[in-house]
Structure formats: C-alpha cells, structure tokens
Amino acid sequence: MNRDIRMPMTPKNLFMMVLFLSVLASGLCYGIERFDDISIMTISAPSVASYHGYAEWSFMITNNSPKKTHRVTLVMPDRVHGYGDHVSSISRTVNVGPLASAKMSMFQPAVRMNGSNVKVYIDGSRHEDALNAGFGNHGSNSGRYGGSGAPAAVLLSKNVSFDDFAKGTSTASGKSSSSRRSSTADQISYQRSEMAFSEWSTDWLGYSRYDGIVLTDGDMERMPVTVKNAIYDYVQCGGTLLVLGDWADSARWRGNITRIGSFDANQKGFGLCIIEDTETKNWNKKKWNKLRTSIWTQTAAPFMNTTSVKRANERFPVVSDLDIPAKGLLLLVVLFAVAMGPANLYVLSKMKRHIWLLWTVPAISIIGSVAVFAYATLAEGWAGTRRSETITILDENNHKAATIGVCAFYSPLTPKGGLLFDYGTEVSALSIQSYRGGRPRSLELTNGQKFATGWVRARVPAHFLVRKSETRRERVKLSIGEDGQIAAVNGLGGHIKTLWYMDADGMIFKAENIAAGLRATLSPSGSQENGKKKKLRKVYAAKNWIGKFALNDPISFLRRNTYVAEVNESLFIEQALDNIKSDNSRSIVIGLLKGDLDARSGS
C-alpha cells in the first residue's frame, strides 16, 4: 500500500500536520494510510469488550488535492464472516473539499461484527486497498443471556490510577480485574484512555457502551465544553459518572441525593453523578464492592437479558395475531386445484379444445398465484404497525430531554427503507440470536441512522430498547391566574390524556384531555405527597423495560414543582418506520420546573 503522506505545505495542511503529530505523540494514532488523494488516520477504536450501547470508531479523512472535492465512503468490515445475528456492513459517506479534512465517526450497535479492515470508496469507486482495522467483540452476546458472564466496561481518564481501581475492585470481588475481556460478571474491564480531551468523543453514543466513567476534578475543569456536554447526555440516559476530587464547578451535575453505601450519588436524569473527594487509596473493601455491584451494574441492567421474538411480542404485543390466515389460503388452494384440474378439463372437453391445456394451465396457475398474494396482502394490507412506550425527563432548567423506552415494529412486507432514527438515538435489538439462526444486518450512517437490512423482516415483530438525550424546547407552561387557580398550556406538541402537578407544598392537581396548544385549568386531585416515591434510577435499571412504565400510581413519579403528563403519542422518539397504518404509542413526560410556580407566576 502507498503510504506516502507528503502534502503541499499550505496553511491548512500545516495545521493538519501539527494535529497528526500531536496525536502521534500522545500514542493514539493507529497509522496514516494513503489512498490516492485521500489520507485516512484512525484516531480511536474500542479496545475492551462491551455488551450494550454503541462502539465508536473515529477517523480523520484528509483530501490532499488542491483543486478537487472528493466523496469518501467507508464501509466496515471489508471481509465479513459470522454466524447468528451479526453486523455485515456499517457505512458512512462524507464530502471533503480541496486541502480540507473531516472527522468521521462510525457507530456499531450491540450486535456482533466479525471481520477485518475497512473498505474505502472514493467518488463511488472502491479503492484496491483497504484501511487496516481490527474489530473486537463489542456486542458479543455470551453475557446477555441470563444476565451473567458480562463484565462491566469502565472508562478511566489518563489522570486516574488504573492500578488503584484494578486492585480495589478485584480485592472486593476476590477475583482479578484487567483491561482484557473477563469471563465472569464479578470482574471489570477497564479502558484507560491516553487521549487528550480534545480528541474525546463529542457524541454521547461514543460513551454509551460504558457502565461507568471515572474522571478527576481537574479533568472536568480542563475538558472542552462539547465533550463535557456529551458526557452529561450519557449520564442523563442512565450512565454513571464518578468524579474524584473536590470539584467546585459542579452545580449543573448535582441533583437529588441517593445514598448508596458511603457514596452520595446525584440523580441526573436516569443516571448518577458521584463526586467523591476521598482518595481511592483510602477506600475500604465495602466501598469498592458497593461501586462494583450496586452502581456500575445498574447501567447495563436493562440490556443484560435478551428474549425471543415470540416472548417479546407476548409481553409487548405490536400485533395481536401472528398466525398465517390458513383457512382462507387453504380455500384458495382448493379452488385453484378444482379450477385447473376437473373444471378446466370439463370445459375444454365440452369445447373439444384439449390442446388448449397448453395455455390454460399456465394461465390458471398465474391467476391462482396472484390471488394468493392478493389475499395475503389484503388480509393485512401494505402498511406496517408501530408500538412504543417511553418515559421522558424534560428539564426546563437546561432544556434537556432524556428518554428511555421500548419500540416495536411489524410489517407485512419487508420495509424497503428499513428503520430511520436520529443520530442521537441509541437503538438496541431486544431479540438477538448468538449462534443458531440469525441473519446479517446492515447500518448506513450518512443521513441519520438507517437500519437498512436484517432488522425488520416481513411478518416478524421487531422489538428495540431506545435511549436518547437531546435539547428540546417543548414544555407544559404552568401559571397561577388572578383567581388563584392553576392553569396549564400544553406545549408538548401532542394531546395530553392526563396531567398531574405537585406544587411546592406537596398538593397535587389534575387535568384531563388537553389538546396540543390549548389551555386547561387544573383541579385539586384530593391527594397529596406521600412516601411512595418511585426512583427513576430504579425504573431505568429494570429488566428490559417492558411493562415498567405503567402509571398505576402516578403520584409516585411526582416531586415538588414537577408535573407528569400522559400522552398517547410518541413525542420524543422518531417514528422510524415509513408507511404506518397503526401507531399505538404512549409517552410519559416528567417535567422539572424552573423554580417555584408562585415565583414564576409573579415574575
């Protein structure tokens, strides 16, 4: 392969050379490879085993041509081999201008990808050489069945002592910990990043596979805002952040305190942020064990138990009847046999045209086939069905919306367009075949996440767990009128079935059937704050989330100065499947108000 990386010494290329050298100096680079006008450097790749979330590969692509713009497509892996459910292709395309560079991230869902190297396409033509790359065991499912055998994956910054954590957790469990894959859930897979924070991922999906992230207070002070925001989104979606030291600028990361052993854990969204100023060398065995068994394990809890397609549809039915319409098809077959055989012979005998059998038999066969296809199509139609149940924490203080939930799809025909999700949505298949059965699956990342082939098949329900964190401006606007009554304006964008609100004194108010954009007056519900408070962290850590978001006791979701809205629509997770005839979706929105309602109304 041609590895000549000489480039014209323009200001842009001088900048890129300085960047390349800085990355090389920090020991991060996997090598720079040249493909005609294009140079590609692998910046980062996953190095430890992980069993949920997304694994991220990042590349720096440079166009050395002084005049021509190139369209560069990367497809991984180059050589595919696998069994069961596996990723056969992940692709992404970027346009790179003359003497310009572009950073590309490739994300692998938690489905095994076996193979090596990356295909390189330049302006639609595949280059004869491939980009060197190896693929680990992200998404290997040995630990997902029964919830055992999957070690937690934890990311450490270069300023955190790997030895302290490896020794501490191994002493607590009585077993050794390493940076390599472990065979038991009692062990921890640590990845200590030597990268400068400027090279850390700015997308929360790049951290979604980690059960915990450990940083120092100095790391948080020096970290770029874009990287810090990505880690914040990771925490909002259920991740765990441990910050060592006396971190002063931490107001944004603090929330309701949950005591876990000797740790004071701040609940942020569905995740935890722990700020610990005690030096790790002074932690006792009990403290290490609590971190290992009660904190980090919760992040992966929803993903550790996959299920069969049949079982998933029984517990979360997207269609009520999966049986083939056998009676109707059998009747058609009988009619077809009678028409082509006895009836056809009888008619032709009467007409004395037996030779016409040469064309009547094929004609009746074609008509029969069309009739069978038409009957099967008319029985279910062309369009698909969608069902979802999600719960969203909508924080007015920072306009962040963190959503978790279950989405299910059913289509009579294999959807040509697959499923299309936004870049910020993590999608995890609930039914995965590790060895027997299964099929290849492909993913295209150029315009959002297009789950192209293998994810949804004709007449087979497909269930997914989803997580998402994004900036959203929707809200329910609450105010106190001159008459002292509490009013709500529905700004969520969907019809609110029921709205509950708890004021600063613990009194609960309620309204029903509020159309999007309209105003309603809340009435006292006759209830008030009680001790039955449902912790959102426990809701998150429930097994695969199916049936865990029921509002049988809505008061348990309420806190003072919060509201809970039940909406029979999917507000914060995209539809994903085109041509839907039925969307049976339900959203629970927990709104965190900005300050006391009395103060807000008087301002």
XYZ file of C-alpha atoms in Angstrom:
603
model
C 0.000 0.000 0.000
C 1.194 3.516 -0.803
C 1.911 5.257 2.500
C 3.485 8.453 1.149
C 1.914 11.231 3.229
C 3.718 14.199 1.656
C 1.323 17.093 1.117
C 1.655 20.652 -0.225
C 2.686 22.947 2.616
C -0.419 25.093 2.677
C -1.659 26.613 5.952
C -4.444 24.008 6.173
C -2.074 21.120 5.630
C 0.395 22.609 8.095
C -2.385 22.681 10.676
C -3.321 19.070 9.919
C 0.321 18.010 10.172
C 0.567 19.602 13.605
C -2.633 17.795 14.608
C -1.347 14.457 13.290
C 1.966 14.878 15.094
C 0.227 15.759 18.347
C -1.939 12.656 18.088
C 1.082 10.519 17.254
C 2.953 11.964 20.216
C 0.129 11.015 22.563
C 0.211 7.423 21.345
C -3.330 7.472 19.960
C -2.807 7.025 16.264
C -3.269 3.673 14.563
C -1.429 4.898 11.462
C -1.976 7.179 8.487
C -2.752 5.448 5.218
C -2.840 6.995 1.753
C -5.466 6.247 -0.895
C -4.547 8.363 -3.927
C -5.555 11.943 -2.977
C -7.015 10.805 0.342
C -5.161 10.250 3.629
C -7.010 8.466 6.441
C -5.910 8.293 10.053
C -7.659 6.078 12.603
C -7.967 8.232 15.708
C -9.653 5.808 18.058
C -11.160 2.341 18.170
C -12.740 0.299 21.002
C -10.231 -1.869 22.799
C -12.159 -3.649 25.578
C -15.165 -5.936 25.472
C -18.583 -4.355 25.898
C -22.073 -5.770 25.675
C -24.508 -2.892 25.255
C -24.613 0.592 23.776
C -22.607 1.668 20.733
C -18.914 1.216 19.991
C -17.301 4.160 18.199
C -14.553 4.228 15.583
C -13.297 7.693 14.605
C -11.253 8.606 11.533
C -9.618 11.772 10.234
C -10.002 11.994 6.452
C -7.812 14.497 4.561
C -8.115 15.482 0.899
C -4.633 16.304 -0.429
C -5.893 17.510 -3.802
C -5.523 21.306 -4.198
C -8.481 21.549 -6.613
C -10.896 18.617 -6.425
C -13.570 17.746 -3.869
C -13.809 14.025 -3.135
C -16.721 11.965 -1.825
C -15.280 9.378 0.568
C -17.229 6.365 1.808
C -16.001 3.987 4.488
C -17.598 0.558 4.844
C -16.697 -1.855 7.611
C -15.823 -4.604 7.749
C -14.069 -5.433 4.486
C -14.016 -9.194 4.998
C -17.143 -10.461 6.750
C -17.584 -13.766 8.497
C -20.102 -14.639 11.118
C -22.942 -16.748 12.381
C -26.160 -15.912 14.127
C -27.157 -12.266 14.137
C -24.194 -10.146 13.096
C -23.428 -6.789 11.527
C -22.397 -7.300 7.926
C -21.982 -3.655 6.945
C -21.702 -0.195 8.529
C -21.153 2.637 6.057
C -20.883 6.400 6.069
C -20.100 8.994 3.401
C -18.544 12.450 3.704
C -17.568 15.103 1.157
C -14.075 16.539 1.699
C -13.103 19.752 -0.058
C -9.682 20.565 -1.550
C -6.922 20.597 1.058
C -9.546 20.059 3.749
C -10.122 17.467 6.447
C -13.194 15.889 8.028
C -13.613 13.779 11.140
C -15.896 10.758 10.705
C -17.388 8.609 13.457
C -18.752 5.121 12.836
C -21.048 3.561 15.442
C -21.670 -0.166 15.922
C -24.817 -1.236 17.803
C -24.611 -4.066 20.307
C -24.655 -6.793 17.673
C -21.501 -8.759 16.981
C -19.356 -7.704 13.993
C -16.846 -10.251 12.756
C -14.298 -9.320 10.120
C -11.332 -7.088 9.461
C -10.279 -3.900 7.659
C -12.402 -1.110 6.176
C -13.398 -0.675 2.531
C -12.590 2.737 1.052
C -14.667 4.220 -1.775
C -13.576 7.467 -3.443
C -16.156 9.155 -5.674
C -18.126 5.911 -5.874
C -15.191 3.674 -6.888
C -13.724 1.181 -4.477
C -10.014 1.539 -3.868
C -7.946 -1.575 -4.384
C -6.528 -1.298 -0.872
C -8.396 -1.420 2.431
C -7.855 0.561 5.595
C -6.225 -1.588 8.256
C -8.526 -2.148 11.221
C -9.447 -4.923 13.579
C -12.823 -5.405 15.203
C -13.158 -6.543 18.781
C -16.005 -8.304 20.491
C -18.438 -5.485 21.117
C -21.927 -6.853 21.116
C -20.843 -10.438 21.760
C -23.906 -11.938 23.337
C -22.398 -14.518 25.648
C -23.109 -12.256 28.596
C -26.581 -11.137 27.602
C -28.460 -14.378 28.144
C -29.422 -14.854 31.746
C -27.601 -11.689 32.771
C -24.353 -13.413 33.730
C -20.888 -13.563 32.301
C -20.728 -9.907 31.209
C -18.060 -7.827 32.955
C -18.720 -4.127 33.356
C -16.831 -1.842 30.966
C -15.414 1.264 32.654
C -13.570 4.189 31.065
C -10.765 5.833 33.049
C -9.050 9.069 32.109
C -5.267 9.082 31.948
C -5.189 11.010 35.237
C -6.969 8.217 37.121
C -4.872 5.433 38.620
C -5.624 2.200 36.785
C -3.772 0.224 39.467
C -5.942 1.623 42.271
C -9.174 0.640 40.521
C -7.972 -2.741 39.282
C -6.703 -3.652 42.729
C -9.676 -2.184 44.584
C -12.415 -3.953 42.625
C -10.524 -7.241 42.445
C -9.979 -7.211 46.200
C -13.672 -6.556 46.762
C -14.755 -9.414 44.493
C -11.971 -11.790 45.425
C -11.068 -12.096 41.735
C -8.708 -10.324 39.399
C -9.629 -7.396 37.151
C -7.887 -6.494 33.938
C -8.191 -4.402 30.828
C -8.998 -7.524 28.846
C -12.224 -9.392 28.458
C -13.286 -11.256 31.578
C -15.382 -14.386 31.763
C -17.430 -13.515 34.850
C -19.672 -10.653 35.817
C -17.662 -10.147 39.037
C -14.811 -8.708 37.018
C -14.349 -5.283 35.446
C -12.962 -4.423 32.023
C -11.151 -1.109 32.360
C -10.120 1.065 29.452
C -7.658 3.787 30.406
C -7.682 6.479 27.752
C -4.375 8.160 26.925
C -6.099 10.557 24.553
C -6.095 14.305 25.048
C -9.584 15.527 25.930
C -9.700 17.437 22.645
C -9.825 14.022 20.941
C -12.573 12.537 23.121
C -15.922 11.917 21.508
C -18.378 14.800 21.313
C -21.296 12.388 20.831
C -22.864 10.679 23.832
C -23.217 7.470 21.800
C -19.430 7.168 21.967
C -19.764 6.586 25.731
C -22.992 4.585 25.746
C -21.201 1.198 25.952
C -19.533 2.082 29.254
C -21.099 1.138 32.562
C -19.099 3.860 34.241
C -16.745 6.748 33.503
C -14.130 7.848 36.046
C -12.571 11.315 35.837
C -10.818 13.731 38.189
C -11.955 17.219 39.178
C -9.071 18.573 37.105
C -10.316 16.621 34.089
C -13.730 18.255 34.381
C -12.194 21.717 34.618
C -9.976 21.240 31.534
C -12.412 19.280 29.374
C -13.833 21.030 26.264
C -17.483 22.024 26.587
C -18.533 19.783 23.673
C -17.007 16.722 25.331
C -18.479 17.649 28.718
C -21.931 18.006 27.141
C -21.631 14.550 25.573
C -20.775 13.009 28.949
C -23.680 14.922 30.517
C -26.034 13.379 27.929
C -24.527 9.974 28.739
C -25.416 10.455 32.419
C -28.911 11.700 31.540
C -29.508 8.464 29.600
C -28.579 6.207 32.509
C -24.796 6.279 32.638
C -22.669 6.641 35.775
C -20.010 9.318 36.193
C -17.555 9.205 39.104
C -15.524 12.385 39.643
C -12.577 12.125 42.030
C -11.642 15.216 43.990
C -13.261 18.375 45.303
C -14.929 19.574 42.097
C -16.087 23.125 42.674
C -17.933 23.908 39.420
C -20.413 21.036 39.695
C -23.788 22.741 40.215
C -25.154 21.554 36.860
C -24.335 17.949 37.726
C -25.962 17.879 41.142
C -29.475 16.608 41.809
C -31.486 14.631 44.332
C -29.081 12.710 46.534
C -29.338 8.932 46.811
C -27.208 7.254 49.442
C -25.533 4.113 48.054
C -23.273 2.689 50.717
C -20.867 5.502 51.587
C -21.426 7.231 48.221
C -23.660 10.279 47.811
C -24.994 9.823 44.284
C -26.623 12.739 42.465
C -29.526 11.587 40.314
C -29.350 13.358 36.947
C -31.974 12.176 34.514
C -31.835 8.386 34.630
C -28.149 8.281 35.598
C -25.857 9.025 38.506
C -23.103 11.568 39.075
C -20.913 10.837 42.111
C -18.416 13.414 43.338
C -16.003 11.745 45.748
C -13.245 13.718 47.465
C -11.860 10.768 49.442
C -8.657 9.386 47.927
C -9.154 5.955 46.386
C -6.214 4.508 48.307
C -8.236 5.065 51.486
C -11.357 3.245 50.258
C -12.209 0.079 52.119
C -13.366 -3.211 50.650
C -17.038 -2.457 51.317
C -16.848 0.817 49.385
C -15.204 -0.831 46.369
C -17.751 -3.625 46.425
C -20.666 -1.165 46.505
C -19.247 0.645 43.465
C -18.841 -2.626 41.610
C -22.119 -4.368 42.460
C -24.635 -1.611 43.168
C -23.617 1.268 40.902
C -21.866 0.141 37.735
C -24.043 -2.932 37.237
C -27.196 -0.808 37.082
C -26.129 0.924 33.857
C -26.170 -2.329 31.913
C -29.132 -3.911 33.724
C -31.823 -3.254 31.061
C -29.678 -4.817 28.319
C -28.435 -7.957 30.011
C -31.424 -10.164 29.211
C -32.462 -10.574 25.612
C -35.530 -12.602 24.703
C -37.077 -14.469 21.799
C -39.253 -12.794 19.182
C -42.292 -14.737 20.364
C -41.716 -13.940 24.028
C -41.120 -10.255 23.315
C -44.375 -9.993 21.366
C -46.280 -11.804 24.101
C -45.099 -9.316 26.695
C -45.253 -6.266 24.428
C -47.576 -7.138 21.523
C -47.237 -4.975 18.443
C -49.771 -7.168 16.614
C -52.397 -9.384 18.190
C -52.245 -12.277 15.723
C -49.085 -13.616 14.111
C -50.749 -16.670 12.583
C -50.915 -17.073 8.820
C -54.549 -16.836 7.517
C -54.512 -20.570 6.852
C -58.247 -21.123 6.308
C -58.526 -18.525 3.570
C -55.351 -19.690 1.873
C -56.485 -23.324 2.027
C -59.784 -22.384 0.400
C -57.938 -20.566 -2.370
C -55.683 -23.564 -2.965
C -58.689 -25.890 -3.175
C -60.453 -23.583 -5.633
C -57.264 -23.305 -7.641
C -56.875 -27.104 -7.806
C -60.502 -27.555 -8.870
C -60.275 -24.804 -11.488
C -57.045 -26.041 -13.015
C -57.977 -29.734 -12.902
C -61.553 -31.067 -13.168
C -63.216 -27.781 -14.149
C -60.624 -26.981 -16.784
C -60.813 -30.487 -18.320
C -64.611 -30.474 -18.264
C -64.884 -27.118 -20.054
C -62.251 -27.975 -22.667
C -63.845 -31.359 -23.275
C -67.190 -29.707 -23.942
C -65.469 -27.303 -26.308
C -63.373 -30.109 -27.812
C -60.238 -27.995 -27.288
C -57.961 -30.276 -25.259
C -54.914 -28.709 -26.904
C -55.765 -25.504 -25.046
C -54.452 -27.170 -21.893
C -51.041 -25.918 -23.019
C -52.060 -22.345 -22.218
C -54.995 -22.641 -19.786
C -52.947 -24.469 -17.131
C -50.199 -21.812 -17.040
C -52.818 -19.049 -17.140
C -54.813 -20.509 -14.240
C -51.538 -21.005 -12.326
C -50.662 -17.336 -12.751
C -54.156 -16.242 -11.739
C -54.035 -18.515 -8.690
C -50.651 -17.176 -7.600
C -51.844 -13.593 -7.956
C -54.976 -14.458 -5.967
C -52.965 -15.974 -3.111
C -50.649 -12.949 -2.992
C -53.583 -10.536 -3.173
C -55.430 -12.334 -0.379
C -52.397 -12.338 1.911
C -51.837 -8.644 1.169
C -55.458 -7.623 1.639
C -55.655 -9.566 4.889
C -53.027 -7.270 6.498
C -52.513 -4.507 3.954
C -49.242 -2.945 2.828
C -48.611 -0.647 5.766
C -46.830 -1.511 8.988
C -47.637 -1.203 12.678
C -45.700 0.564 15.411
C -45.964 0.497 19.173
C -43.871 2.306 21.754
C -43.810 3.107 25.444
C -41.358 5.750 26.584
C -40.655 7.866 29.625
C -39.022 11.285 29.247
C -37.490 13.620 31.812
C -37.964 17.151 30.481
C -35.784 19.595 32.420
C -36.742 23.251 31.989
C -33.533 24.342 33.718
C -31.319 23.266 30.819
C -33.925 22.364 28.143
C -32.699 18.767 28.081
C -34.956 15.813 27.331
C -33.741 12.335 28.339
C -35.866 9.457 27.025
C -35.804 5.704 27.523
C -38.299 3.141 26.294
C -39.369 0.249 24.107
C -40.247 0.437 20.397
C -41.754 -2.409 18.374
C -42.442 -2.694 14.643
C -44.365 -5.071 12.415
C -44.640 -5.018 8.634
C -46.500 -7.430 6.310
C -43.703 -6.877 3.776
C -40.021 -6.305 4.436
C -39.731 -2.481 4.530
C -37.576 -1.215 1.687
C -36.388 1.796 3.641
C -35.643 -0.088 6.853
C -35.795 1.964 10.066
C -34.541 5.548 10.272
C -33.517 7.061 13.617
C -31.741 10.308 14.508
C -28.015 10.357 15.252
C -28.653 10.884 18.954
C -30.799 7.774 19.482
C -29.301 4.556 20.808
C -31.151 1.543 19.388
C -30.664 -1.928 20.900
C -32.321 -5.015 19.427
C -34.163 -6.973 22.099
C -34.097 -10.317 20.253
C -30.604 -11.469 19.281
C -29.562 -14.940 18.111
C -25.979 -15.622 19.122
C -25.293 -18.868 17.313
C -28.186 -20.697 15.674
C -30.395 -18.865 13.230
C -29.968 -15.144 12.948
C -29.094 -13.072 9.908
C -26.722 -10.361 8.699
C -27.708 -6.759 9.414
C -26.552 -3.515 7.819
C -26.447 0.094 9.006
C -25.999 3.302 6.983
C -24.949 6.449 8.875
C -24.721 9.206 6.271
C -28.135 10.765 6.962
C -29.127 9.665 10.429
C -29.095 6.004 11.433
C -30.660 3.882 8.727
C -31.107 0.320 9.936
C -31.265 -0.969 6.390
C -31.414 -4.753 6.082
C -31.945 -7.587 8.540
C -33.535 -5.555 11.340
C -37.199 -5.856 10.322
C -38.445 -8.818 8.289
C -41.852 -9.465 6.755
C -44.406 -10.707 9.309
C -41.835 -10.871 12.126
C -42.184 -8.422 15.063
C -39.016 -6.485 15.877
C -38.518 -5.045 19.377
C -35.908 -2.479 20.397
C -34.814 -0.647 23.528
C -34.102 3.037 22.898
C -32.278 5.800 24.748
C -31.969 9.417 23.703
C -30.789 12.754 25.071
C -31.386 15.984 23.196
C -32.107 19.670 23.577
C -35.861 20.343 23.365
C -37.955 23.457 23.945
C -41.334 21.759 24.418
C -42.941 22.050 27.826
C -46.191 22.418 29.746
C -46.459 26.050 30.793
C -47.992 26.330 34.251
C -49.183 29.550 35.840
C -51.430 30.849 38.624
C -54.236 33.117 37.473
C -55.727 36.108 39.256
C -58.424 33.848 40.661
C -55.752 31.684 42.276
C -56.387 28.694 40.024
C -53.556 26.831 38.348
C -53.677 26.780 34.556
C -51.639 24.745 32.077
C -50.885 25.387 28.403
C -49.999 22.221 26.508
C -46.782 22.966 24.635
C -45.681 19.346 24.268
C -46.994 19.001 20.729
C -49.346 16.118 21.457
C -52.728 15.538 23.114
C -52.333 15.165 26.883
C -54.598 12.454 28.238
C -53.912 13.229 31.905
C -51.763 15.859 33.609
C -50.730 15.805 37.266
C -48.859 18.608 39.030
C -47.405 18.801 42.558
C -46.876 22.272 43.983
C -44.232 23.446 46.440
C -46.423 22.404 49.374
C -46.931 18.842 48.179
C -50.523 19.329 46.996
C -51.461 17.536 43.771
C -53.606 18.932 40.965
C -55.008 17.247 37.890
C -56.455 17.962 34.430
C -57.554 15.717 31.581
C -57.808 15.823 27.786
C -55.725 18.873 26.917
C -55.260 19.246 23.164
C -51.932 20.468 21.820
C -51.593 24.218 22.175
C -54.695 24.641 24.332
C -55.134 25.836 27.909
C -56.807 23.997 30.782
C -57.457 24.647 34.454
C -56.150 22.134 36.977
C -58.329 20.989 39.851
C -57.224 19.600 43.209
C -56.978 15.823 42.916
C -57.712 15.189 46.569
C -54.259 13.651 47.019
C -51.050 14.968 48.434
C -47.413 13.979 48.672
C -46.787 10.636 50.325
C -43.766 8.492 50.996
C -44.262 6.269 47.941
C -41.777 7.858 45.571
C -40.636 5.875 42.560
C -36.934 6.449 41.901
C -36.241 6.963 38.227
C -32.910 5.187 38.571
C -34.756 2.037 39.660
C -37.171 2.411 36.759
C -34.161 2.608 34.414
C -32.416 -0.405 35.970
C -35.455 -2.668 35.483
C -35.116 -5.711 33.247
C -35.574 -4.665 29.570
C -38.234 -2.046 30.483
C -41.225 -3.937 29.039
C -44.275 -3.081 31.134
C -42.246 -0.967 33.576
C -43.714 2.437 32.707
C -47.325 1.901 33.825
C -48.974 4.871 35.508
C -50.978 2.876 38.030
C -49.593 5.162 40.705
C -48.705 8.479 39.013
C -48.161 10.209 42.327
C -45.049 8.080 42.834
C -43.401 9.837 39.870
C -44.137 13.309 41.217
C -41.823 15.522 43.219
C -42.462 19.038 44.396
C -42.527 21.525 41.496
C -42.836 18.794 38.892
C -45.586 17.558 36.599
C -46.354 14.227 34.952
C -48.144 14.133 31.596
C -49.518 11.011 29.942
C -49.677 11.318 26.145
C -50.926 8.691 23.704
C -48.299 9.610 21.121
C -44.577 9.181 20.631
C -43.270 12.682 21.322
C -39.533 12.290 21.716
C -38.665 9.123 19.758
C -38.960 9.232 15.976
C -41.483 7.146 14.049
C -38.614 5.286 12.301
C -40.805 3.157 10.000
C -42.431 4.690 6.916
C -45.957 3.880 5.772
C -47.540 3.099 9.140
C -51.248 2.331 9.373
C -51.352 1.986 13.152
C -49.246 3.688 15.824
C -50.121 2.531 19.323
C -47.692 4.692 21.267
C -47.680 6.110 24.767
C -45.363 8.635 26.381
C -44.899 9.641 29.989
C -43.325 13.084 30.374
C -41.907 14.148 33.736
C -41.418 17.904 33.721
C -38.909 19.529 36.078
C -39.982 23.136 36.533
C -37.597 26.045 36.742
C -38.217 27.389 40.202
C -41.342 27.618 42.345
C -44.624 28.176 40.484
C -45.594 31.130 42.701
C -42.296 32.836 41.949
C -42.650 32.078 38.239
C -46.176 33.487 38.124
C -45.194 36.627 39.925
C -42.207 37.342 37.722
